[in-house]
Amino acid sequence: LRKSNGDAEVAIVLTNNPQAYVLQRADNFEIPSHIFTRKEFYDTDDVIRLLKNLNIDLVVLAGFLLLVPGSLLKAFPNKIINLHPALLPKYGGKGMYGDHVHQAVLADKEEESGITIHFVNENFDEGEIIHQSKFKIEPGDTLEIVKFKGQQLEHHHFPRVVENLLKKMRS
């Protein structure tokens, strides 16, 4: 994201997954996109150069499964955030994404779950927490229901958290 006339603007959509639905959404909104390889992400500075050339203020990860390399963290210190579909520090780390998270929450018979928005550091899901929101898990809630409840929180809170972070960066 970059700031534009006081509003957040999606400058580019990056992914390593050529099948990612976000590419279709970017195309629908005429937002540029770029698909990168794992090698390009880890072994070159191509992604950093691309983001720097676009004057990116905030890198926003959602559904991104790769560990962010140190070079990218150094290039954008405290400017990379991630959306995680559970209440960290529980249910975080390598392999804890998407349905895996919700299945683990249900298997452990948790009474609540939620979302976490956090800064990204060198470890999966261990960066400073910016925001958490919870929902109650009712008896009989299925994977689909838990996922839906989490997505409702994501849709409500994620844009507001991003907007607030950009406001803080402006001041």
Backbone as numpy.savetxt, mean C-alpha at the origin, in Angstrom:
# Nx Ny Nz CAx CAy CAz Cx Cy Cz
2.48 9.49 -5.93 1.64 10.67 -5.93 2.52 11.91 -5.93
1.97 12.97 -6.49 2.63 14.26 -6.35 1.54 15.28 -6.08
1.94 16.38 -5.47 1.00 17.45 -5.16 0.76 18.26 -6.43
-0.48 18.62 -6.65 -0.83 19.41 -7.83 -1.95 20.37 -7.44
-1.66 21.66 -7.40 -2.66 22.66 -7.02 -3.34 22.32 -5.70
-2.57 21.82 -4.75 -3.12 21.51 -3.45 -3.81 20.17 -3.35
-3.95 19.46 -4.44 -4.60 18.15 -4.42 -3.59 17.07 -4.75
-3.92 15.85 -4.36 -3.07 14.71 -4.71 -3.35 14.33 -6.16
-2.31 14.03 -6.86 -2.42 13.59 -8.25 -1.67 12.27 -8.39
-2.30 11.29 -8.98 -1.62 10.04 -9.27 -0.78 10.30 -10.52
0.53 10.29 -10.35 1.43 10.63 -11.45 1.71 9.42 -12.34
1.76 8.24 -11.73 2.07 7.02 -12.48 1.66 5.82 -11.64
1.33 4.74 -12.30 1.06 3.47 -11.64 2.18 2.52 -12.03
2.86 1.98 -11.04 3.95 1.03 -11.27 3.56 -0.33 -10.73
3.93 -1.37 -11.44 3.68 -2.73 -10.96 4.68 -3.68 -11.59
4.89 -4.79 -10.93 5.71 -5.86 -11.51 4.81 -6.97 -12.05
3.49 -6.79 -11.94 2.54 -7.80 -12.36 1.80 -7.33 -13.62
2.14 -7.89 -14.78 1.49 -7.46 -16.02 -0.01 -7.73 -16.07
-0.52 -8.59 -15.18 -1.96 -8.90 -15.13 -2.70 -8.06 -14.09
-2.01 -7.17 -13.41 -2.63 -6.41 -12.32 -3.80 -5.57 -12.82
-4.91 -5.67 -12.11 -6.12 -4.92 -12.46 -5.88 -3.41 -12.44
-4.94 -2.98 -11.61 -4.66 -1.55 -11.51 -4.21 -0.96 -12.85
-3.63 -1.77 -13.72 -3.22 -1.28 -15.04 -4.43 -0.88 -15.87
-5.47 -1.67 -15.80 -6.71 -1.35 -16.52 -7.34 -0.08 -15.95
-7.33 0.03 -14.63 -7.88 1.22 -13.99 -7.08 2.46 -14.37
-5.76 2.33 -14.39 -4.91 3.46 -14.79 -5.24 3.88 -16.21
-5.39 2.91 -17.09 -5.72 3.19 -18.48 -7.08 3.90 -18.59
-8.05 3.44 -17.82 -9.38 4.06 -17.82 -9.34 5.53 -17.42
-8.41 5.88 -16.52 -8.28 7.26 -16.04 -7.16 8.02 -16.75
-6.61 7.41 -17.79 -5.53 8.00 -18.58 -4.33 8.38 -17.70
-4.00 7.48 -16.79 -2.84 7.65 -15.93 -1.72 6.79 -16.51
-0.54 7.36 -16.70 0.57 6.56 -17.23 0.87 5.38 -16.31
1.35 4.30 -16.90 1.73 3.13 -16.11 3.04 2.57 -16.64
3.68 1.79 -15.79 4.95 1.16 -16.16 5.02 -0.20 -15.47
5.33 -1.22 -16.24 5.54 -2.55 -15.69 7.05 -2.77 -15.62
7.53 -3.13 -14.46 8.96 -3.37 -14.30 9.21 -4.82 -13.93
10.40 -5.27 -14.23 10.80 -6.63 -13.87 11.40 -6.62 -12.47
11.47 -7.77 -11.89 12.11 -7.92 -10.58 13.56 -7.45 -10.65
14.24 -7.83 -11.72 15.64 -7.43 -11.91 15.76 -5.91 -11.98
14.87 -5.30 -12.74 14.89 -3.84 -12.86 14.66 -3.18 -11.49
13.79 -3.76 -10.69 13.45 -3.19 -9.38 14.61 -3.31 -8.40
15.26 -4.47 -8.39 16.30 -4.72 -7.40 17.72 -4.40 -7.86
17.99 -4.53 -9.15 19.37 -4.43 -9.62 19.72 -3.14 -10.35
18.74 -2.26 -10.55 19.03 -1.00 -11.23 18.35 0.14 -10.47
18.67 1.35 -10.87 18.02 2.53 -10.30 16.95 3.07 -11.23
16.50 2.25 -12.19 15.52 2.72 -13.18 14.23 3.22 -12.53
13.71 2.49 -11.56 12.46 2.88 -10.91 12.67 4.19 -10.14
13.78 4.30 -9.46 14.09 5.54 -8.72 14.17 6.72 -9.68
14.89 6.54 -10.78 15.02 7.61 -11.78 13.65 8.03 -12.31
12.83 7.05 -12.61 11.49 7.33 -13.13 10.68 8.16 -12.12
10.69 7.75 -10.87 9.95 8.47 -9.83 10.51 9.87 -9.61
11.83 9.99 -9.59 12.47 11.30 -9.40 12.14 12.23 -10.56
12.17 11.70 -11.79 11.86 12.53 -12.96 10.43 13.03 -12.95
9.55 12.32 -12.28 8.14 12.72 -12.18 7.87 13.59 -10.95
8.93 13.91 -10.19 8.79 14.74 -8.98 7.77 14.16 -8.00
7.88 12.87 -7.76 6.97 12.18 -6.85 7.19 12.64 -5.42
6.10 12.95 -4.73 6.17 13.35 -3.33 5.93 12.19 -2.38
5.10 11.24 -2.80 4.72 10.13 -1.93 4.52 8.88 -2.77
5.16 7.80 -2.36 5.00 6.50 -3.03 3.99 5.71 -2.21
2.90 5.30 -2.85 1.80 4.62 -2.16 1.72 3.18 -2.65
1.88 2.24 -1.72 1.82 0.82 -2.06 0.49 0.23 -1.61
-0.13 -0.52 -2.50 -1.37 -1.23 -2.16 -1.37 -2.51 -2.99
-1.32 -3.64 -2.33 -1.26 -4.90 -3.05 0.11 -5.18 -3.64
1.13 -4.51 -3.14 2.49 -4.68 -3.65 3.21 -5.70 -2.78
3.73 -6.76 -3.39 4.23 -7.90 -2.61 5.75 -8.00 -2.52
6.48 -7.11 -3.19 7.93 -7.19 -3.15 8.47 -6.37 -1.98
9.59 -6.83 -1.42 10.28 -6.07 -0.39 10.95 -4.87 -1.06
10.72 -3.69 -0.53 11.26 -2.47 -1.13 12.76 -2.41 -0.84
13.58 -2.23 -1.90 15.03 -2.20 -1.69 15.48 -0.94 -0.96
16.61 -1.07 -0.27 17.17 0.05 0.49 17.42 1.28 -0.35
17.82 1.09 -1.60 18.09 2.25 -2.46 16.84 3.09 -2.67
15.69 2.46 -2.81 14.43 3.20 -2.97 14.02 3.87 -1.66
14.24 3.18 -0.55 13.94 3.76 0.76 14.80 5.00 1.01
16.07 4.95 0.62 16.97 6.10 0.79 16.58 7.25 -0.13
16.11 6.92 -1.33 15.73 7.96 -2.29 14.44 8.68 -1.86
13.59 7.97 -1.12 12.31 8.53 -0.67 12.11 8.27 0.82
12.96 8.88 1.67 12.86 8.61 3.11 11.54 9.11 3.70
10.87 8.23 4.43 9.56 8.54 5.04 8.55 9.06 4.02
8.67 8.57 2.79 7.75 8.98 1.73 7.19 7.77 0.99
7.31 6.59 1.60 6.73 5.37 1.02 5.81 4.79 2.08
4.54 4.62 1.70 3.57 4.07 2.64 2.93 2.82 2.04
2.42 1.98 2.93 1.79 0.73 2.52 0.45 0.57 3.23
-0.47 -0.06 2.53 -1.76 -0.43 3.10 -1.73 -1.93 3.37
-1.95 -2.31 4.63 -1.93 -3.73 5.02 -3.31 -4.12 5.54
-3.84 -5.29 5.12 -5.21 -5.67 5.46 -5.38 -6.35 6.81
-4.64 -5.92 7.82 -4.79 -6.46 9.17 -4.21 -5.45 10.16
-4.41 -5.73 11.43 -3.89 -4.87 12.48 -2.48 -5.30 12.83
-1.52 -4.56 12.34 -0.12 -4.88 12.65 0.15 -4.52 14.10
1.07 -5.19 14.77 2.08 -6.08 14.21 1.62 -7.52 13.98
0.41 -7.86 14.43 -0.07 -9.22 14.16 -0.37 -9.37 12.68
-0.21 -10.55 12.18 -0.59 -10.90 10.81 0.14 -10.07 9.76
1.41 -9.82 10.02 2.25 -9.12 9.05 3.45 -9.96 8.71
4.24 -9.48 7.78 5.47 -10.15 7.40 5.33 -10.87 6.07
6.41 -11.51 5.68 6.46 -12.20 4.39 5.35 -13.26 4.32
4.64 -13.25 3.21 3.58 -14.22 3.00 2.23 -13.81 3.56
2.21 -12.73 4.33 0.95 -12.26 4.92 0.37 -11.15 4.05
-0.41 -11.56 3.07 -1.05 -10.61 2.17 -2.39 -11.19 1.72
-3.28 -10.31 1.31 -4.56 -10.73 0.74 -5.30 -11.72 1.61
-5.83 -12.75 0.96 -6.63 -13.76 1.66 -5.86 -14.50 2.74
-4.54 -14.61 2.59 -3.72 -15.31 3.61 -3.91 -14.64 4.97
-3.94 -13.31 4.97 -4.11 -12.57 6.21 -5.47 -12.87 6.83
-6.51 -12.76 6.03 -7.87 -12.95 6.54 -8.09 -14.40 7.01
-7.51 -15.36 6.29 -7.62 -16.76 6.70 -6.95 -16.98 8.06
-5.79 -16.36 8.26 -5.09 -16.50 9.54 -5.89 -15.87 10.68
-6.46 -14.71 10.43 -7.28 -14.03 11.43 -8.47 -14.91 11.82
-9.14 -15.48 10.83 -10.29 -16.35 11.12 -9.86 -17.64 11.81
-8.75 -18.21 11.39 -8.26 -19.46 12.00 -7.93 -19.26 13.47
-7.45 -18.05 13.81 -7.11 -17.75 15.20 -8.32 -17.26 16.01
-9.48 -17.27 15.37 -10.73 -16.89 16.04 -10.65 -15.50 16.68
-10.03 -14.58 15.95 -9.94 -13.20 16.44 -11.34 -12.59 16.49
-11.54 -11.68 17.43 -12.83 -11.00 17.56 -12.87 -9.71 16.77
-11.70 -9.26 16.32 -11.64 -8.06 15.50 -10.47 -8.15 14.54
-10.57 -7.38 13.50 -9.47 -7.22 12.55 -9.53 -5.78 12.08
-8.81 -5.48 11.03 -8.81 -4.11 10.56 -7.78 -3.88 9.49
-7.38 -2.63 9.37 -6.37 -2.26 8.39 -5.28 -1.45 9.09
-4.11 -1.46 8.49 -3.00 -0.65 8.96 -2.38 0.06 7.77
-2.15 1.34 7.94 -1.40 2.12 6.96 -0.11 2.50 7.67
1.02 2.18 7.04 2.30 2.38 7.72 3.38 2.83 6.74
4.41 3.48 7.30 5.57 3.79 6.50 6.30 2.48 6.20
6.95 2.44 5.06 7.68 1.25 4.65 9.13 1.38 5.10
9.66 0.29 5.65 11.08 0.23 5.98 11.67 -1.01 5.31
12.83 -1.43 5.78 13.55 -2.53 5.12 12.95 -3.91 5.40
11.96 -4.00 6.27 11.32 -5.27 6.58 9.84 -5.23 6.20
9.29 -6.39 5.85 7.86 -6.45 5.54 7.02 -6.03 6.75
6.17 -5.04 6.55 5.13 -4.66 7.52 5.64 -4.26 8.89
6.84 -3.71 8.97 7.39 -3.31 10.26 7.63 -1.82 10.40
7.25 -1.04 9.40 7.46 0.41 9.47 6.51 1.06 10.46
6.83 2.31 10.79 6.03 3.08 11.74 4.57 3.14 11.30
3.68 2.85 12.23 2.25 2.85 11.93 1.74 4.29 11.88
1.03 4.60 10.81 0.43 5.92 10.61 -1.02 5.91 11.07
-1.73 4.83 10.73 -3.17 4.77 11.02 -3.62 3.31 11.10
-4.52 3.05 12.03 -5.20 1.75 12.10 -6.68 1.98 12.31
-7.48 1.14 11.69 -8.93 1.14 11.90 -9.37 -0.30 12.08
-10.34 -0.49 12.98 -10.78 -1.85 13.33 -12.23 -2.09 12.93
-12.54 -3.36 12.79 -13.93 -3.80 12.67 -14.11 -5.07 13.48
-15.34 -5.30 13.90 -15.67 -6.48 14.70 -15.91 -7.67 13.77
-15.39 -8.81 14.17 -15.68 -10.06 13.46 -16.83 -10.73 14.20
-17.92 -10.91 13.50 -19.11 -11.52 14.09 -19.04 -13.04 13.93
-19.67 -13.79 14.84 -19.74 -15.24 14.66 -20.36 -15.54 13.29
-19.77 -16.44 12.57 -20.28 -16.80 11.25 -19.72 -15.97 10.11
-18.92 -14.93 10.41 -18.30 -14.16 9.33 -17.39 -15.07 8.51
-17.55 -15.01 7.21 -16.73 -15.80 6.28 -15.54 -14.98 5.82
-14.66 -15.64 5.09 -13.51 -14.95 4.50 -13.98 -13.75 3.68
-15.00 -13.96 2.86 -15.50 -12.89 1.99 -16.03 -11.72 2.80
-16.71 -12.00 3.89 -17.27 -10.93 4.73 -16.15 -10.15 5.41
-15.17 -10.86 5.95 -14.04 -10.20 6.62 -13.28 -9.34 5.61
-13.06 -9.89 4.44 -12.37 -9.14 3.38 -13.16 -7.88 3.01
-14.47 -8.02 2.86 -15.33 -6.88 2.51 -15.28 -5.80 3.59
-15.35 -6.21 4.85 -15.30 -5.24 5.94 -13.97 -4.47 5.91
-12.89 -5.19 5.65 -11.59 -4.54 5.55 -11.52 -3.58 4.37
-12.06 -4.00 3.24 -12.05 -3.14 2.05 -12.86 -1.87 2.27
-13.94 -1.97 3.01 -14.74 -0.78 3.32 -13.89 0.22 4.11
-13.12 -0.29 5.07 -12.24 0.59 5.84 -11.14 1.18 4.95
-10.58 0.35 4.08 -9.54 0.83 3.16 -10.06 1.99 2.32
-11.22 1.80 1.71 -11.79 2.82 0.82 -12.08 4.12 1.57
-12.47 4.00 2.81 -12.78 5.19 3.61 -11.52 5.90 4.11
-10.59 5.14 4.67 -9.46 5.76 5.38 -8.23 6.03 4.52
-7.93 5.17 3.56 -6.68 5.31 2.82 -6.57 6.67 2.11
-7.59 7.11 1.37 -7.47 8.42 0.71 -7.28 9.56 1.71
-7.94 9.49 2.84 -7.83 10.54 3.85 -6.44 10.57 4.48
-5.88 9.41 4.73 -4.53 9.35 5.30 -3.52 9.91 4.30
-3.66 9.54 3.04 -2.76 10.06 2.00 -2.88 11.58 1.93
-4.10 12.08 1.91 -4.34 13.52 1.85 -3.70 14.23 3.05
-3.86 13.68 4.24 -3.27 14.28 5.44 -1.76 14.27 5.40
-1.18 13.19 4.90 0.28 13.15 4.78 0.78 14.22 3.82
0.10 14.38 2.70 0.50 15.40 1.73 0.34 16.80 2.32
-0.69 17.03 3.10 -0.87 18.34 3.77 0.29 18.61 4.71
0.70 17.61 5.47 1.83 17.77 6.39 3.11 18.07 5.63
3.27 17.45 4.47 4.47 17.68 3.66 4.49 19.11 3.13
3.33 19.71 2.89 3.24 21.07 2.37 3.61 22.11 3.42
3.35 21.78 4.69 3.56 22.79 5.74 4.98 22.80 6.26
